[in-house]
Amino acid sequence: MGYLSTDRKKITAKTLREMKVAKEKIAQITAYDFTTAKIFDEAGIDSILVGDSASNVMCGNDTTLPISLDEMIYHAKSVAKACSRAFVVCDMPFGSYQVSREEGVRNAIRIMKESGVDAVKLEGGSEIIDTVKGILAAGIPVVGHLGLTPQSVHKFGGYGVRAKEEAEADKLLKDAKLLNDAGVCALVLEKVPRSLAAEVSKQIEAPTIGIGAGCDTDGQVLVYADALGMTHEFKPKFLRHFANVSKCMTAGITDYMKCVKEQTFPNADESY
Ligand code: KIV
């Protein structure tokens, strides 16, 4: 399994490129807190994304829009503290980089200074390329994000597959090349046709990380609560449940309640 099984060395932006060249797939997952991130890091995950999906998963919001920069820094700091190996990426939340290049650079610097993550992620292509260049010029690794960019859900009118039409697919390919030429260290492709994701992955040097983008990207990312079966109502075609954590937690909490009610917990050995 390459890096996963043999190497405990810290994964960097450079490692991600080397993995693409070596054709070793990058396994990325989201996390938002210390305890969960520590489990994933010790299991050998290559990269952890502190996604703004924290807005949905941690705060119960319908979209990623409400989460603030301070809240993202809080989550990112907890995750970064837990990781000795995984490459940790923090999403820049909605509103923290769209207004101006200067504000985007300032907020990216805040994330790096206050959280200790390895890179920031921004959604968009040509519209934000100056800001991406400014952040890179400040010495901060940047991950791009194209296709279904959830911060634009109201513009798209939903969470459907993007770039099915030629014009949008052409723009996506151009944006991917722009971001690649600017020097992004990876590019997330969300909910786009497999053939388009394969073409982008072939045409750029930066590793692509897909979610709902087929198997030809250089890596995959999933939201951990979905991948591990903590959520069941959200079941898009691209999602696979790799565990049934909600079942396991329900069984555990039911047993705990029962033991408390029956007064079998705590027993003599569990008392001082
Ligand atoms: O916020 C997030 O979790 C993401 C992934 C879905 C790519 O951006």
mmCIF file of C-alpha atoms and ligand atoms in Angstrom:
data_model
loop_
_atom_site.group_PDB
_atom_site.id
_atom_site.type_symbol
_atom_site.label_atom_id
_atom_site.label_comp_id
_atom_site.label_asym_id
_atom_site.label_seq_id
_atom_site.Cartn_x
_atom_site.Cartn_y
_atom_site.Cartn_z
ATOM 1 C CA MET A 1 0.000 0.000 0.000
ATOM 2 C CA GLY A 2 3.032 2.306 -0.310
ATOM 3 C CA TYR A 3 3.065 5.337 1.995
ATOM 4 C CA LEU A 4 0.074 4.026 3.944
ATOM 5 C CA SER A 5 1.734 0.901 5.258
ATOM 6 C CA THR A 6 5.460 1.639 5.139
ATOM 7 C CA ASP A 7 6.145 5.257 5.983
ATOM 8 C CA ARG A 8 5.295 7.239 9.137
ATOM 9 C CA LYS A 9 6.996 10.372 7.768
ATOM 10 C CA LYS A 10 4.921 13.562 7.692
ATOM 11 C CA ILE A 11 3.054 13.979 4.390
ATOM 12 C CA THR A 12 3.715 17.348 2.760
ATOM 13 C CA ALA A 13 2.540 19.146 -0.367
ATOM 14 C CA LYS A 14 5.635 17.677 -2.068
ATOM 15 C CA THR A 15 4.664 14.141 -1.001
ATOM 16 C CA LEU A 16 1.245 14.537 -2.652
ATOM 17 C CA ARG A 17 2.937 15.329 -5.996
ATOM 18 C CA GLU A 18 5.303 12.370 -5.538
ATOM 19 C CA MET A 19 2.311 10.111 -4.901
ATOM 20 C CA LYS A 20 0.728 11.241 -8.165
ATOM 21 C CA VAL A 21 3.939 10.513 -10.072
ATOM 22 C CA ALA A 22 4.232 7.108 -8.334
ATOM 23 C CA LYS A 23 0.540 6.464 -9.155
ATOM 24 C CA GLU A 24 -0.221 5.900 -5.484
ATOM 25 C CA LYS A 25 -3.767 7.010 -4.714
ATOM 26 C CA ILE A 26 -4.220 9.667 -2.022
ATOM 27 C CA ALA A 27 -6.758 8.787 0.695
ATOM 28 C CA GLN A 28 -8.275 11.901 2.275
ATOM 29 C CA ILE A 29 -11.138 12.113 4.788
ATOM 30 C CA THR A 30 -12.686 15.011 6.686
ATOM 31 C CA ALA A 31 -12.395 15.508 10.451
ATOM 32 C CA TYR A 32 -13.294 18.402 12.720
ATOM 33 C CA ASP A 33 -12.130 17.414 16.213
ATOM 34 C CA PHE A 34 -9.023 16.108 18.021
ATOM 35 C CA THR A 35 -10.255 12.630 18.999
ATOM 36 C CA THR A 36 -11.555 11.648 15.559
ATOM 37 C CA ALA A 37 -8.526 13.107 13.771
ATOM 38 C CA LYS A 38 -6.158 11.164 16.044
ATOM 39 C CA ILE A 39 -7.869 7.872 15.159
ATOM 40 C CA PHE A 40 -7.595 8.654 11.427
ATOM 41 C CA ASP A 41 -3.969 9.849 11.667
ATOM 42 C CA GLU A 42 -2.919 6.750 13.603
ATOM 43 C CA ALA A 43 -4.716 4.554 11.051
ATOM 44 C CA GLY A 44 -2.422 6.085 8.415
ATOM 45 C CA ILE A 45 -4.734 8.361 6.422
ATOM 46 C CA ASP A 46 -2.734 10.482 3.952
ATOM 47 C CA SER A 47 -4.650 13.714 4.401
ATOM 48 C CA ILE A 48 -7.366 15.200 6.598
ATOM 49 C CA LEU A 49 -9.625 17.950 5.335
ATOM 50 C CA VAL A 50 -11.115 20.221 7.958
ATOM 51 C CA GLY A 51 -13.995 20.898 5.604
ATOM 52 C CA ASP A 52 -16.530 23.651 5.971
ATOM 53 C CA SER A 53 -18.889 20.660 5.940
ATOM 54 C CA ALA A 54 -18.321 21.107 9.696
ATOM 55 C CA SER A 55 -21.216 23.532 9.281
ATOM 56 C CA ASN A 56 -23.493 20.568 8.456
ATOM 57 C CA VAL A 57 -21.834 17.752 10.399
ATOM 58 C CA MET A 58 -20.909 19.590 13.590
ATOM 59 C CA CYS A 59 -23.479 22.417 13.720
ATOM 60 C CA GLY A 60 -26.524 20.879 11.947
ATOM 61 C CA ASN A 61 -26.826 23.628 9.323
ATOM 62 C CA ASP A 62 -28.364 22.915 5.891
ATOM 63 C CA THR A 63 -25.456 24.498 4.007
ATOM 64 C CA THR A 64 -21.784 25.328 4.510
ATOM 65 C CA LEU A 65 -22.473 29.061 4.297
ATOM 66 C CA PRO A 66 -23.011 30.000 7.973
ATOM 67 C CA ILE A 67 -19.737 28.722 9.447
ATOM 68 C CA SER A 68 -17.365 31.525 10.457
ATOM 69 C CA LEU A 69 -13.598 31.902 10.144
ATOM 70 C CA ASP A 70 -13.227 31.713 13.946
ATOM 71 C CA GLU A 71 -15.233 28.465 14.034
ATOM 72 C CA MET A 72 -13.111 26.953 11.230
ATOM 73 C CA ILE A 73 -9.927 27.911 13.084
ATOM 74 C CA TYR A 74 -11.279 26.250 16.257
ATOM 75 C CA HIS A 75 -11.932 22.967 14.377
ATOM 76 C CA ALA A 76 -8.657 23.177 12.411
ATOM 77 C CA LYS A 77 -6.572 23.759 15.555
ATOM 78 C CA SER A 78 -8.067 20.660 17.205
ATOM 79 C CA VAL A 79 -7.370 18.504 14.140
ATOM 80 C CA ALA A 80 -3.830 19.824 13.535
ATOM 81 C CA LYS A 81 -2.893 19.027 17.165
ATOM 82 C CA ALA A 82 -3.910 15.392 16.612
ATOM 83 C CA CYS A 83 -1.947 14.771 13.405
ATOM 84 C CA SER A 84 1.708 13.835 13.277
ATOM 85 C CA ARG A 85 1.603 12.392 9.757
ATOM 86 C CA ALA A 86 -1.471 13.377 7.748
ATOM 87 C CA PHE A 87 -1.398 16.454 5.528
ATOM 88 C CA VAL A 88 -4.017 18.733 7.113
ATOM 89 C CA VAL A 89 -6.034 21.099 4.935
ATOM 90 C CA CYS A 90 -8.449 23.740 6.248
ATOM 91 C CA ASP A 91 -11.331 25.096 4.159
ATOM 92 C CA MET A 92 -11.540 28.869 3.920
ATOM 93 C CA PRO A 93 -15.198 29.523 4.805
ATOM 94 C CA PHE A 94 -17.686 31.432 2.681
ATOM 95 C CA GLY A 95 -17.012 35.176 2.835
ATOM 96 C CA SER A 96 -13.401 34.885 3.964
ATOM 97 C CA TYR A 97 -11.771 35.173 0.507
ATOM 98 C CA GLN A 98 -14.383 36.337 -2.039
ATOM 99 C CA VAL A 99 -14.284 40.086 -1.298
ATOM 100 C CA SER A 100 -10.683 40.904 -2.202
ATOM 101 C CA ARG A 101 -7.239 39.396 -2.676
ATOM 102 C CA GLU A 102 -5.953 41.322 0.345
ATOM 103 C CA GLU A 103 -8.684 40.015 2.645
ATOM 104 C CA GLY A 104 -8.207 36.452 1.331
ATOM 105 C CA VAL A 105 -4.454 36.556 1.953
ATOM 106 C CA ARG A 106 -4.948 38.041 5.432
ATOM 107 C CA ASN A 107 -7.492 35.349 6.370
ATOM 108 C CA ALA A 108 -5.333 32.515 4.969
ATOM 109 C CA ILE A 109 -2.431 33.802 7.086
ATOM 110 C CA ARG A 110 -4.722 33.830 10.163
ATOM 111 C CA ILE A 111 -5.697 30.198 9.535
ATOM 112 C CA MET A 112 -2.054 29.119 9.205
ATOM 113 C CA LYS A 113 -0.847 31.117 12.243
ATOM 114 C CA GLU A 114 -3.667 30.174 14.602
ATOM 115 C CA SER A 115 -4.460 26.567 13.637
ATOM 116 C CA GLY A 116 -1.190 24.946 12.560
ATOM 117 C CA VAL A 117 -2.638 23.228 9.457
ATOM 118 C CA ASP A 118 -0.542 22.525 6.354
ATOM 119 C CA ALA A 119 -2.687 24.169 3.647
ATOM 120 C CA VAL A 120 -5.895 26.049 2.921
ATOM 121 C CA LYS A 121 -8.620 25.172 0.396
ATOM 122 C CA LEU A 122 -10.671 27.650 -1.640
ATOM 123 C CA GLU A 123 -13.607 27.030 -3.989
ATOM 124 C CA GLY A 124 -13.552 28.432 -7.532
ATOM 125 C CA GLY A 125 -11.398 29.046 -10.595
ATOM 126 C CA SER A 126 -10.762 32.209 -12.620
ATOM 127 C CA GLU A 127 -12.934 34.280 -10.224
ATOM 128 C CA ILE A 128 -10.476 33.772 -7.349
ATOM 129 C CA ILE A 129 -7.201 33.146 -9.165
ATOM 130 C CA ASP A 130 -5.606 36.451 -8.027
ATOM 131 C CA THR A 131 -6.371 35.586 -4.412
ATOM 132 C CA VAL A 132 -4.951 32.071 -4.883
ATOM 133 C CA LYS A 133 -1.755 33.606 -6.294
ATOM 134 C CA GLY A 134 -1.541 36.036 -3.369
ATOM 135 C CA ILE A 135 -1.899 33.225 -0.814
ATOM 136 C CA LEU A 136 0.718 31.135 -2.618
ATOM 137 C CA ALA A 137 3.023 34.167 -2.727
ATOM 138 C CA ALA A 138 2.710 34.334 1.071
ATOM 139 C CA GLY A 139 4.178 30.818 1.181
ATOM 140 C CA ILE A 140 0.935 29.015 1.979
ATOM 141 C CA PRO A 141 0.088 25.786 0.117
ATOM 142 C CA VAL A 142 -3.320 25.998 -1.560
ATOM 143 C CA VAL A 143 -5.765 23.246 -2.531
ATOM 144 C CA GLY A 144 -8.284 24.173 -5.250
ATOM 145 C CA HIS A 145 -11.891 22.970 -5.473
ATOM 146 C CA LEU A 146 -13.934 22.828 -8.707
ATOM 147 C CA GLY A 147 -17.170 21.241 -9.911
ATOM 148 C CA LEU A 148 -19.903 21.235 -7.278
ATOM 149 C CA THR A 149 -18.600 23.961 -4.980
ATOM 150 C CA PRO A 150 -21.101 23.914 -2.090
ATOM 151 C CA GLN A 151 -20.525 27.569 -1.148
ATOM 152 C CA SER A 152 -22.246 28.396 -4.482
ATOM 153 C CA VAL A 153 -25.295 26.200 -3.811
ATOM 154 C CA HIS A 154 -27.701 29.112 -4.210
ATOM 155 C CA LYS A 155 -26.182 30.046 -7.581
ATOM 156 C CA PHE A 156 -26.427 26.398 -8.748
ATOM 157 C CA GLY A 157 -29.907 25.907 -7.282
ATOM 158 C CA GLY A 158 -28.980 22.618 -5.602
ATOM 159 C CA TYR A 159 -26.342 19.924 -5.169
ATOM 160 C CA GLY A 160 -26.656 18.215 -8.568
ATOM 161 C CA VAL A 161 -23.831 16.942 -10.773
ATOM 162 C CA ARG A 162 -21.881 19.821 -12.396
ATOM 163 C CA ALA A 163 -20.197 20.223 -15.794
ATOM 164 C CA LYS A 164 -22.362 17.776 -17.710
ATOM 165 C CA GLU A 165 -22.701 20.356 -20.522
ATOM 166 C CA GLU A 166 -19.780 21.177 -22.803
ATOM 167 C CA ALA A 167 -19.500 24.873 -21.891
ATOM 168 C CA GLU A 168 -19.240 24.204 -18.152
ATOM 169 C CA ALA A 169 -16.858 21.276 -18.726
ATOM 170 C CA ASP A 170 -14.612 23.503 -20.894
ATOM 171 C CA LYS A 171 -14.567 26.195 -18.200
ATOM 172 C CA LEU A 172 -13.737 23.604 -15.538
ATOM 173 C CA LEU A 173 -10.785 22.294 -17.561
ATOM 174 C CA LYS A 174 -9.529 25.871 -18.138
ATOM 175 C CA ASP A 175 -9.922 26.678 -14.425
ATOM 176 C CA ALA A 176 -8.046 23.492 -13.473
ATOM 177 C CA LYS A 177 -5.143 24.530 -15.716
ATOM 178 C CA LEU A 178 -5.159 28.068 -14.272
ATOM 179 C CA LEU A 179 -5.010 26.727 -10.713
ATOM 180 C CA ASN A 180 -2.354 24.180 -11.691
ATOM 181 C CA ASP A 181 -0.191 26.837 -13.358
ATOM 182 C CA ALA A 182 -0.566 29.091 -10.316
ATOM 183 C CA GLY A 183 0.902 26.224 -8.243
ATOM 184 C CA VAL A 184 -1.882 24.607 -6.206
ATOM 185 C CA CYS A 185 -0.681 21.469 -4.411
ATOM 186 C CA ALA A 186 -3.912 19.533 -5.085
ATOM 187 C CA LEU A 187 -7.317 20.027 -6.661
ATOM 188 C CA VAL A 188 -10.623 18.678 -5.320
ATOM 189 C CA LEU A 189 -13.132 17.731 -8.041
ATOM 190 C CA GLU A 190 -16.642 17.330 -6.644
ATOM 191 C CA LYS A 191 -19.599 15.686 -8.380
ATOM 192 C CA VAL A 192 -18.492 15.874 -12.015
ATOM 193 C CA PRO A 193 -18.617 13.205 -14.749
ATOM 194 C CA ARG A 194 -15.922 10.547 -14.445
ATOM 195 C CA SER A 195 -14.620 11.225 -17.982
ATOM 196 C CA LEU A 196 -14.073 14.936 -17.228
ATOM 197 C CA ALA A 197 -12.302 14.194 -13.924
ATOM 198 C CA ALA A 198 -10.080 11.702 -15.768
ATOM 199 C CA GLU A 199 -9.210 14.302 -18.422
ATOM 200 C CA VAL A 200 -8.367 16.961 -15.816
ATOM 201 C CA SER A 201 -6.242 14.452 -13.887
ATOM 202 C CA LYS A 202 -4.341 13.612 -17.083
ATOM 203 C CA GLN A 203 -3.777 17.228 -18.115
ATOM 204 C CA ILE A 204 -2.481 18.753 -14.856
ATOM 205 C CA GLU A 205 0.523 17.967 -12.656
ATOM 206 C CA ALA A 206 -1.268 18.749 -9.383
ATOM 207 C CA PRO A 207 -2.927 15.662 -7.865
ATOM 208 C CA THR A 208 -6.714 15.603 -8.175
ATOM 209 C CA ILE A 209 -8.847 14.408 -5.270
ATOM 210 C CA GLY A 210 -12.341 13.331 -6.239
ATOM 211 C CA ILE A 211 -15.659 13.119 -4.448
ATOM 212 C CA GLY A 212 -18.355 11.829 -6.749
ATOM 213 C CA ALA A 213 -15.888 12.142 -9.631
ATOM 214 C CA GLY A 214 -15.169 8.477 -10.430
ATOM 215 C CA CYS A 215 -12.074 6.357 -9.924
ATOM 216 C CA ASP A 216 -9.588 8.068 -12.250
ATOM 217 C CA THR A 217 -8.678 10.962 -9.966
ATOM 218 C CA ASP A 218 -5.375 10.785 -8.071
ATOM 219 C CA GLY A 219 -7.153 10.427 -4.743
ATOM 220 C CA GLN A 220 -10.540 10.334 -3.035
ATOM 221 C CA VAL A 221 -12.135 12.326 -0.237
ATOM 222 C CA LEU A 222 -15.330 11.667 1.746
ATOM 223 C CA VAL A 223 -17.051 13.325 4.685
ATOM 224 C CA TYR A 224 -16.231 10.972 7.568
ATOM 225 C CA ALA A 225 -19.702 10.951 9.121
ATOM 226 C CA ASP A 226 -21.124 9.772 5.786
ATOM 227 C CA ALA A 227 -18.319 7.296 5.001
ATOM 228 C CA LEU A 228 -18.508 5.652 8.426
ATOM 229 C CA GLY A 229 -22.299 5.403 8.498
ATOM 230 C CA MET A 230 -23.094 7.989 11.162
ATOM 231 C CA THR A 231 -25.598 9.584 8.797
ATOM 232 C CA HIS A 232 -28.113 7.452 6.914
ATOM 233 C CA GLU A 233 -30.523 9.930 5.340
ATOM 234 C CA PHE A 234 -27.775 11.285 3.017
ATOM 235 C CA LYS A 235 -27.090 8.562 0.428
ATOM 236 C CA PRO A 236 -25.951 9.947 -2.936
ATOM 237 C CA LYS A 237 -24.841 7.469 -5.624
ATOM 238 C CA PHE A 238 -21.131 8.173 -5.040
ATOM 239 C CA LEU A 239 -21.215 7.359 -1.311
ATOM 240 C CA ARG A 240 -20.207 4.024 0.203
ATOM 241 C CA HIS A 241 -20.645 3.264 3.926
ATOM 242 C CA PHE A 242 -17.406 1.703 5.175
ATOM 243 C CA ALA A 243 -18.794 1.130 8.669
ATOM 244 C CA ASN A 244 -22.032 1.435 10.602
ATOM 245 C CA VAL A 245 -20.912 3.691 13.437
ATOM 246 C CA SER A 246 -24.425 4.924 14.261
ATOM 247 C CA LYS A 247 -25.493 1.293 14.912
ATOM 248 C CA CYS A 248 -22.437 0.715 17.085
ATOM 249 C CA MET A 249 -23.001 3.969 19.039
ATOM 250 C CA THR A 250 -26.711 3.236 19.486
ATOM 251 C CA ALA A 251 -25.902 -0.239 20.864
ATOM 252 C CA GLY A 252 -23.280 1.218 23.216
ATOM 253 C CA ILE A 253 -25.449 4.027 24.536
ATOM 254 C CA THR A 254 -28.441 1.671 24.955
ATOM 255 C CA ASP A 255 -26.317 -0.712 27.012
ATOM 256 C CA TYR A 256 -24.979 2.191 29.123
ATOM 257 C CA MET A 257 -28.530 3.461 29.829
ATOM 258 C CA LYS A 258 -29.668 -0.046 30.747
ATOM 259 C CA CYS A 259 -26.778 -0.572 33.183
ATOM 260 C CA VAL A 260 -27.365 2.811 34.845
ATOM 261 C CA LYS A 261 -31.100 2.106 35.253
ATOM 262 C CA GLU A 262 -30.472 -1.456 36.515
ATOM 263 C CA GLN A 263 -27.787 -0.131 38.879
ATOM 264 C CA THR A 264 -25.201 -2.577 37.495
ATOM 265 C CA PHE A 265 -22.962 0.349 36.590
ATOM 266 C CA PRO A 266 -20.750 1.291 38.326
ATOM 267 C CA ASN A 267 -19.951 -1.997 40.106
ATOM 268 C CA ALA A 268 -17.593 -2.523 43.054
ATOM 269 C CA ASP A 269 -14.476 -2.686 40.822
ATOM 270 C CA GLU A 270 -15.462 0.561 39.201
ATOM 271 C CA SER A 271 -15.806 2.402 42.541
ATOM 272 C CA TYR A 272 -13.179 3.985 44.857
HETATM 273 O O1 KIV B 1 -16.256 20.682 3.184
HETATM 274 C C1 KIV B 1 -15.978 19.551 2.753
HETATM 275 O O2 KIV B 1 -16.106 18.530 3.440
HETATM 276 C C2 KIV B 1 -15.482 19.452 1.372
HETATM 277 C C3 KIV B 1 -15.417 18.084 0.772
HETATM 278 C C4 KIV B 1 -16.762 17.549 0.517
HETATM 279 C C5 KIV B 1 -14.554 18.060 -0.430
HETATM 280 O O3 KIV B 1 -15.185 20.436 0.776
#
